Every structure is written in structure tokens, then in C-alpha cells.
Amino acid sequence: MVAVEKNLNPPKGIALVILAFLGFSIMSAFIKLCSNTGLDIHEIMFFQNLIALIIVLPWVFHGKKVSLKPQYPLLVFGRVITGLISMYFYFVAIKFVPLVDATLLQNTTPIFIPIIAFFVFRKKITLKMWTVMIVGFIGVTMVLHPGKGAVNPGDLIALLSGFFSGLSTVIIKLLDDKNESEKLIIFWFLAFTTISMGIWALADWTTPVGNAWLYLIGAGVFMALFQLLLIFAVKYASTTTISPFIYLSVVFSGFIDWIVWNQIPTLLTVFGATVVIASAIISALHHTKHNIPVHHK
């Protein structure tokens, strides 16, 4: 996605991306609260994406008429599937590990992109990028706390989420080059996820009760706000400008962990997070210079 020059307003774009990832962190907290009620992850994703779809639909059909028939159906399907898998793994992870750990590991996307871009675009990985990736993954191992014994499977699942988010991002780059409508991509992602998760949820359906409804509505509303605010952000500022602020979601998640669950990150986690975020920002800035989007949920 490339911002239109006449609309550039970097402070506004930065403010919007900060709000977008604050919304992402709040959405994640609602998902974790939903999981703690005993609801199945497929049912949670069904309601969340259904609510988000209802909110986003007016924007999809507002203004210039957009065809919902993909010009490149295989690429759109690939983006939908990789995005769904990334989201699924992330939501599974936050059920078992602190929100800040899952969010950090999910945000390793820019560290994976050079490897993915090598296989997809045949882009050579420079020595600088190899160094950035190695340092980034050293930071990841600090967050995983391998010295404490077996690594929590939830952390590895969150890391897989980051990898599939990288795949999704690269496919979005291909779609962007082919001028596929962003409205179409978001519509099919939300619609397919709603339908597929709804069918899957029927196998173990539990009707939500009490606070579960509030958590589901919150997850859906903030999912929609995240998507829309991020889209508006890149209309006012370049991805180079806004990419460093994406990682504020880790900070927001840390505060939510502390306030809601009274979980305080260890010093090793904080140090590892700093290393990962620094590596990801360097990698992200490198990608934007080469016209590769750095992040897209």
C-alpha cells in the first residue's frame, strides 16, 4: 500500500497507526478473556469476524463501486488462508502465554520476510540482513526462556503466527503490484474466516453467556477498528514513517498484562523484546526501501 502524495500528513498517520495497534492490543485482550470463559477458539473467531464484517461492510460499499470478484483469485485465497492461519495461531497462543510474549513473537514478521522474499522474489539476502535476522532470533530465544526447561508450546505457536503473517504480507505485496482492491481483500478475509470458523465451531458449539458476549463484541469491534485505522494511517504517512510505531503493540500488551492479569515481564523478556523490536524495525525500514509492505494483519 502506498500513500497518495497529496494526502500526506505524517503526524496524522502516526497518530492513526498508534491508535490502530492500541486497538489490536485491546482486541487481543478480549480474545484472551473469551478463551478464559471456556469458549472454543473457532467459535470466538466466528463471532469476532462476523461482528467485524458487519462493521466494515459500510466502508466496503462506500464511495466508488468495488467489484467483489477477485482478478487474481488464487492470490486472494492465499492471502486469506495465510492470514487466517496467522490469526488462529496467535489466538491459540494468547490462551497459554502472557499477552506481551505472544504479541512480541507474532510481530517477528519483518524478520521472516527476507527469507520469504528470497524464495518468492529471488531477492538476495544481504550480509546486513543476515546479521539483523540472526540478532533478532537471538532476542526471540531470550523471550522463550530456554534455560528454564521445556519451551512453552504457546510461544512456538506465536512464532509460527509471525511466520504466516510474513507469508500473508508478501502475498499482499503481489496483490498490491497487480492493483487488487484492498476493500476486496479485507472483505474476503473477514467473510471466509466467518464462514469457515462458523462451520468448524458447530462441532463443539457452546452458546456464550454473561460476560462472554461483551468480550466477543469487544473483540469484533476492535478488530474492525484496527483494520480501518491501519488503512487510513497509510493514506497519510509512508510505511517507512509508521512502521516503527507498530511495535508499540508490545508495550500496550505489557500494560494490559500488568493491569488485567497482574503479569510483569522478566528482565530477560524485556531485554529480548528490545533486541527483537530493534531488529524488526531495521528489517522493516529495509523492506520499505525495496517497496515491500512490512506488516499487515
CSV table of C-alpha atoms in Angstrom, one decimal, residues 45-224:
chain,number,residue,atom,x,y,z
A,45,MET,CA,-13.1,-16.3,15.7
A,46,PHE,CA,-16.6,-16.8,14.2
A,47,PHE,CA,-18.2,-14.2,16.3
A,48,GLN,CA,-15.3,-11.8,16.2
A,49,ASN,CA,-15.0,-11.8,12.4
A,50,LEU,CA,-18.8,-11.7,11.9
A,51,ILE,CA,-19.0,-8.6,14.1
A,52,ALA,CA,-16.0,-7.0,12.4
A,53,LEU,CA,-17.5,-7.8,8.9
A,54,ILE,CA,-20.8,-6.1,9.8
A,55,ILE,CA,-18.9,-3.0,10.9
A,56,VAL,CA,-16.6,-3.0,7.9
A,57,LEU,CA,-19.3,-3.6,5.2
A,58,PRO,CA,-20.5,0.1,5.0
A,59,TRP,CA,-16.9,1.1,4.3
A,60,VAL,CA,-16.5,-1.6,1.7
A,61,PHE,CA,-19.5,-0.4,-0.3
A,62,HIS,CA,-19.0,3.4,0.4
A,63,GLY,CA,-17.8,5.6,-2.4
A,64,LYS,CA,-16.6,4.2,-5.7
A,65,LYS,CA,-18.3,0.9,-6.6
A,66,VAL,CA,-15.9,-2.1,-5.9
A,67,SER,CA,-16.3,-5.5,-7.5
A,68,LEU,CA,-16.1,-8.3,-5.0
A,69,LYS,CA,-14.9,-10.7,-7.8
A,70,PRO,CA,-11.1,-11.1,-7.4
A,71,GLN,CA,-9.0,-10.5,-10.5
A,72,TYR,CA,-6.4,-13.0,-9.0
A,73,PRO,CA,-8.5,-15.5,-7.0
A,74,LEU,CA,-5.6,-17.8,-6.2
A,75,LEU,CA,-3.5,-15.0,-4.7
A,76,VAL,CA,-6.5,-13.6,-2.8
A,77,PHE,CA,-7.2,-17.1,-1.5
A,78,GLY,CA,-3.6,-17.4,-0.5
A,79,ARG,CA,-3.7,-14.2,1.4
A,80,VAL,CA,-7.0,-15.2,3.2
A,81,ILE,CA,-5.6,-18.6,4.2
A,82,THR,CA,-2.2,-17.4,5.4
A,83,GLY,CA,-3.8,-14.5,7.3
A,84,LEU,CA,-6.4,-16.9,8.9
A,85,ILE,CA,-3.6,-19.3,10.0
A,86,SER,CA,-1.6,-16.5,11.4
A,87,MET,CA,-4.6,-15.2,13.4
A,88,TYR,CA,-5.6,-18.7,14.5
A,89,PHE,CA,-2.1,-19.5,15.8
A,90,TYR,CA,-1.9,-16.1,17.6
A,91,PHE,CA,-5.3,-16.5,19.3
A,92,VAL,CA,-4.3,-20.1,20.4
A,93,ALA,CA,-1.0,-18.7,21.8
A,94,ILE,CA,-2.5,-15.9,23.9
A,95,LYS,CA,-4.6,-18.5,25.7
A,96,PHE,CA,-1.5,-20.1,27.1
A,97,VAL,CA,1.2,-17.4,27.3
A,98,PRO,CA,1.3,-13.8,28.6
A,99,LEU,CA,-0.2,-11.4,26.1
A,100,VAL,CA,3.1,-9.5,25.7
A,101,ASP,CA,5.1,-12.6,24.8
A,102,ALA,CA,2.6,-13.7,22.2
A,103,THR,CA,2.3,-10.2,20.7
A,104,LEU,CA,6.1,-9.8,20.5
A,105,LEU,CA,6.6,-13.2,18.8
A,106,GLN,CA,3.7,-12.6,16.4
A,107,ASN,CA,5.5,-9.3,15.5
A,108,THR,CA,8.6,-11.1,14.2
A,109,THR,CA,7.0,-10.8,10.8
A,110,PRO,CA,9.7,-8.4,9.4
A,111,ILE,CA,12.5,-10.8,10.5
A,112,PHE,CA,10.9,-13.6,8.4
A,113,ILE,CA,10.2,-11.5,5.3
A,114,PRO,CA,13.8,-11.5,3.9
A,115,ILE,CA,13.7,-15.4,3.9
A,116,ILE,CA,10.3,-15.5,2.3
A,117,ALA,CA,11.1,-12.8,-0.2
A,118,PHE,CA,14.2,-14.7,-1.2
A,119,PHE,CA,12.1,-17.7,-2.3
A,120,VAL,CA,9.2,-15.7,-3.8
A,121,PHE,CA,11.0,-12.8,-5.4
A,122,ARG,CA,14.5,-14.2,-5.6
A,123,LYS,CA,15.7,-11.2,-3.7
A,124,LYS,CA,19.3,-11.7,-2.4
A,125,ILE,CA,19.7,-11.5,1.4
A,126,THR,CA,22.5,-9.1,2.2
A,127,LEU,CA,25.0,-9.6,4.9
A,128,LYS,CA,23.4,-6.7,6.8
A,129,MET,CA,20.0,-8.5,6.7
A,130,TRP,CA,21.5,-11.9,7.7
A,131,THR,CA,23.0,-10.1,10.7
A,132,VAL,CA,19.7,-8.4,11.6
A,133,MET,CA,17.8,-11.7,11.4
A,134,ILE,CA,20.4,-13.6,13.5
A,135,VAL,CA,20.3,-10.9,16.2
A,136,GLY,CA,16.5,-10.9,16.0
A,137,PHE,CA,16.3,-14.6,16.6
A,138,ILE,CA,18.8,-14.4,19.5
A,139,GLY,CA,16.3,-11.9,21.0
A,140,VAL,CA,13.5,-14.4,20.4
A,141,THR,CA,15.4,-17.2,22.3
A,142,MET,CA,15.7,-14.8,25.3
A,143,VAL,CA,11.9,-14.4,25.3
A,144,LEU,CA,11.4,-18.1,25.1
A,145,HIS,CA,13.5,-18.7,28.3
A,146,PRO,CA,15.1,-21.9,27.1
A,147,GLY,CA,17.2,-22.1,30.3
A,148,LYS,CA,14.1,-22.7,32.4
A,149,GLY,CA,13.4,-26.1,30.8
A,150,ALA,CA,11.0,-27.0,28.1
A,151,VAL,CA,9.9,-24.1,25.9
A,152,ASN,CA,6.2,-23.3,26.3
A,153,PRO,CA,4.4,-24.6,23.1
A,154,GLY,CA,2.3,-21.4,23.2
A,155,ASP,CA,5.5,-19.3,22.4
A,156,LEU,CA,6.3,-21.5,19.4
A,157,ILE,CA,2.7,-21.2,18.2
A,158,ALA,CA,3.0,-17.4,18.4
A,159,LEU,CA,6.3,-17.6,16.5
A,160,LEU,CA,4.5,-19.6,13.8
A,161,SER,CA,1.9,-16.8,13.7
A,162,GLY,CA,4.7,-14.4,12.9
A,163,PHE,CA,5.9,-16.6,10.0
A,164,PHE,CA,2.5,-17.0,8.4
A,165,SER,CA,1.9,-13.2,8.8
A,166,GLY,CA,5.1,-12.8,6.8
A,167,LEU,CA,3.7,-15.1,4.1
A,168,SER,CA,0.5,-13.1,4.1
A,169,THR,CA,2.4,-9.8,3.8
A,170,VAL,CA,4.4,-11.0,0.8
A,171,ILE,CA,1.2,-12.1,-0.9
A,172,ILE,CA,-0.3,-8.7,-0.2
A,173,LYS,CA,2.7,-7.2,-2.0
A,174,LEU,CA,2.0,-9.3,-5.0
A,175,LEU,CA,-1.7,-8.2,-4.9
A,176,ASP,CA,-0.7,-4.6,-4.5
A,177,ASP,CA,1.5,-4.8,-7.5
A,178,LYS,CA,-1.5,-6.1,-9.5
A,179,ASN,CA,-3.8,-3.3,-8.1
A,180,GLU,CA,-6.2,-5.7,-6.5
A,181,SER,CA,-8.7,-3.8,-4.4
A,182,GLU,CA,-7.8,-3.6,-0.6
A,183,LYS,CA,-11.6,-3.5,0.1
A,184,LEU,CA,-12.0,-6.8,-1.7
A,185,ILE,CA,-9.1,-8.4,0.2
A,186,ILE,CA,-10.4,-7.4,3.6
A,187,PHE,CA,-14.0,-8.4,2.7
A,188,TRP,CA,-13.0,-11.9,1.6
A,189,PHE,CA,-10.7,-12.3,4.6
A,190,LEU,CA,-13.5,-11.5,7.1
A,191,ALA,CA,-16.2,-13.3,5.1
A,192,PHE,CA,-14.2,-16.5,4.6
A,193,THR,CA,-13.0,-16.6,8.2
A,194,THR,CA,-16.5,-16.1,9.5
A,195,ILE,CA,-18.0,-18.9,7.3
A,196,SER,CA,-15.1,-21.4,7.8
A,197,MET,CA,-14.9,-20.8,11.6
A,198,GLY,CA,-18.7,-20.9,11.9
A,199,ILE,CA,-18.8,-24.3,10.2
A,200,TRP,CA,-15.9,-25.6,12.4
A,201,ALA,CA,-17.5,-24.2,15.6
A,202,LEU,CA,-20.7,-26.3,15.1
A,203,ALA,CA,-18.8,-29.4,16.0
A,204,ASP,CA,-18.3,-28.1,19.6
A,205,TRP,CA,-20.8,-25.3,19.9
A,206,THR,CA,-21.3,-23.6,23.3
A,207,THR,CA,-23.8,-20.7,23.4
A,208,PRO,CA,-22.0,-17.7,25.0
A,209,VAL,CA,-23.4,-16.4,28.3
A,210,GLY,CA,-22.9,-13.4,30.5
A,211,ASN,CA,-19.6,-11.6,30.1
A,212,ALA,CA,-18.6,-13.8,27.2
A,213,TRP,CA,-20.9,-11.7,24.9
A,214,LEU,CA,-19.3,-8.5,26.0
A,215,TYR,CA,-15.8,-10.0,25.3
A,216,LEU,CA,-16.9,-11.2,21.9
A,217,ILE,CA,-18.4,-7.9,20.9
A,218,GLY,CA,-15.3,-6.1,22.1
A,219,ALA,CA,-13.0,-8.4,20.1
A,220,GLY,CA,-15.1,-7.8,17.0
A,221,VAL,CA,-15.4,-4.0,17.4
A,222,PHE,CA,-11.6,-3.6,18.0
A,223,MET,CA,-10.8,-6.0,15.1
A,224,ALA,CA,-12.8,-3.7,12.8
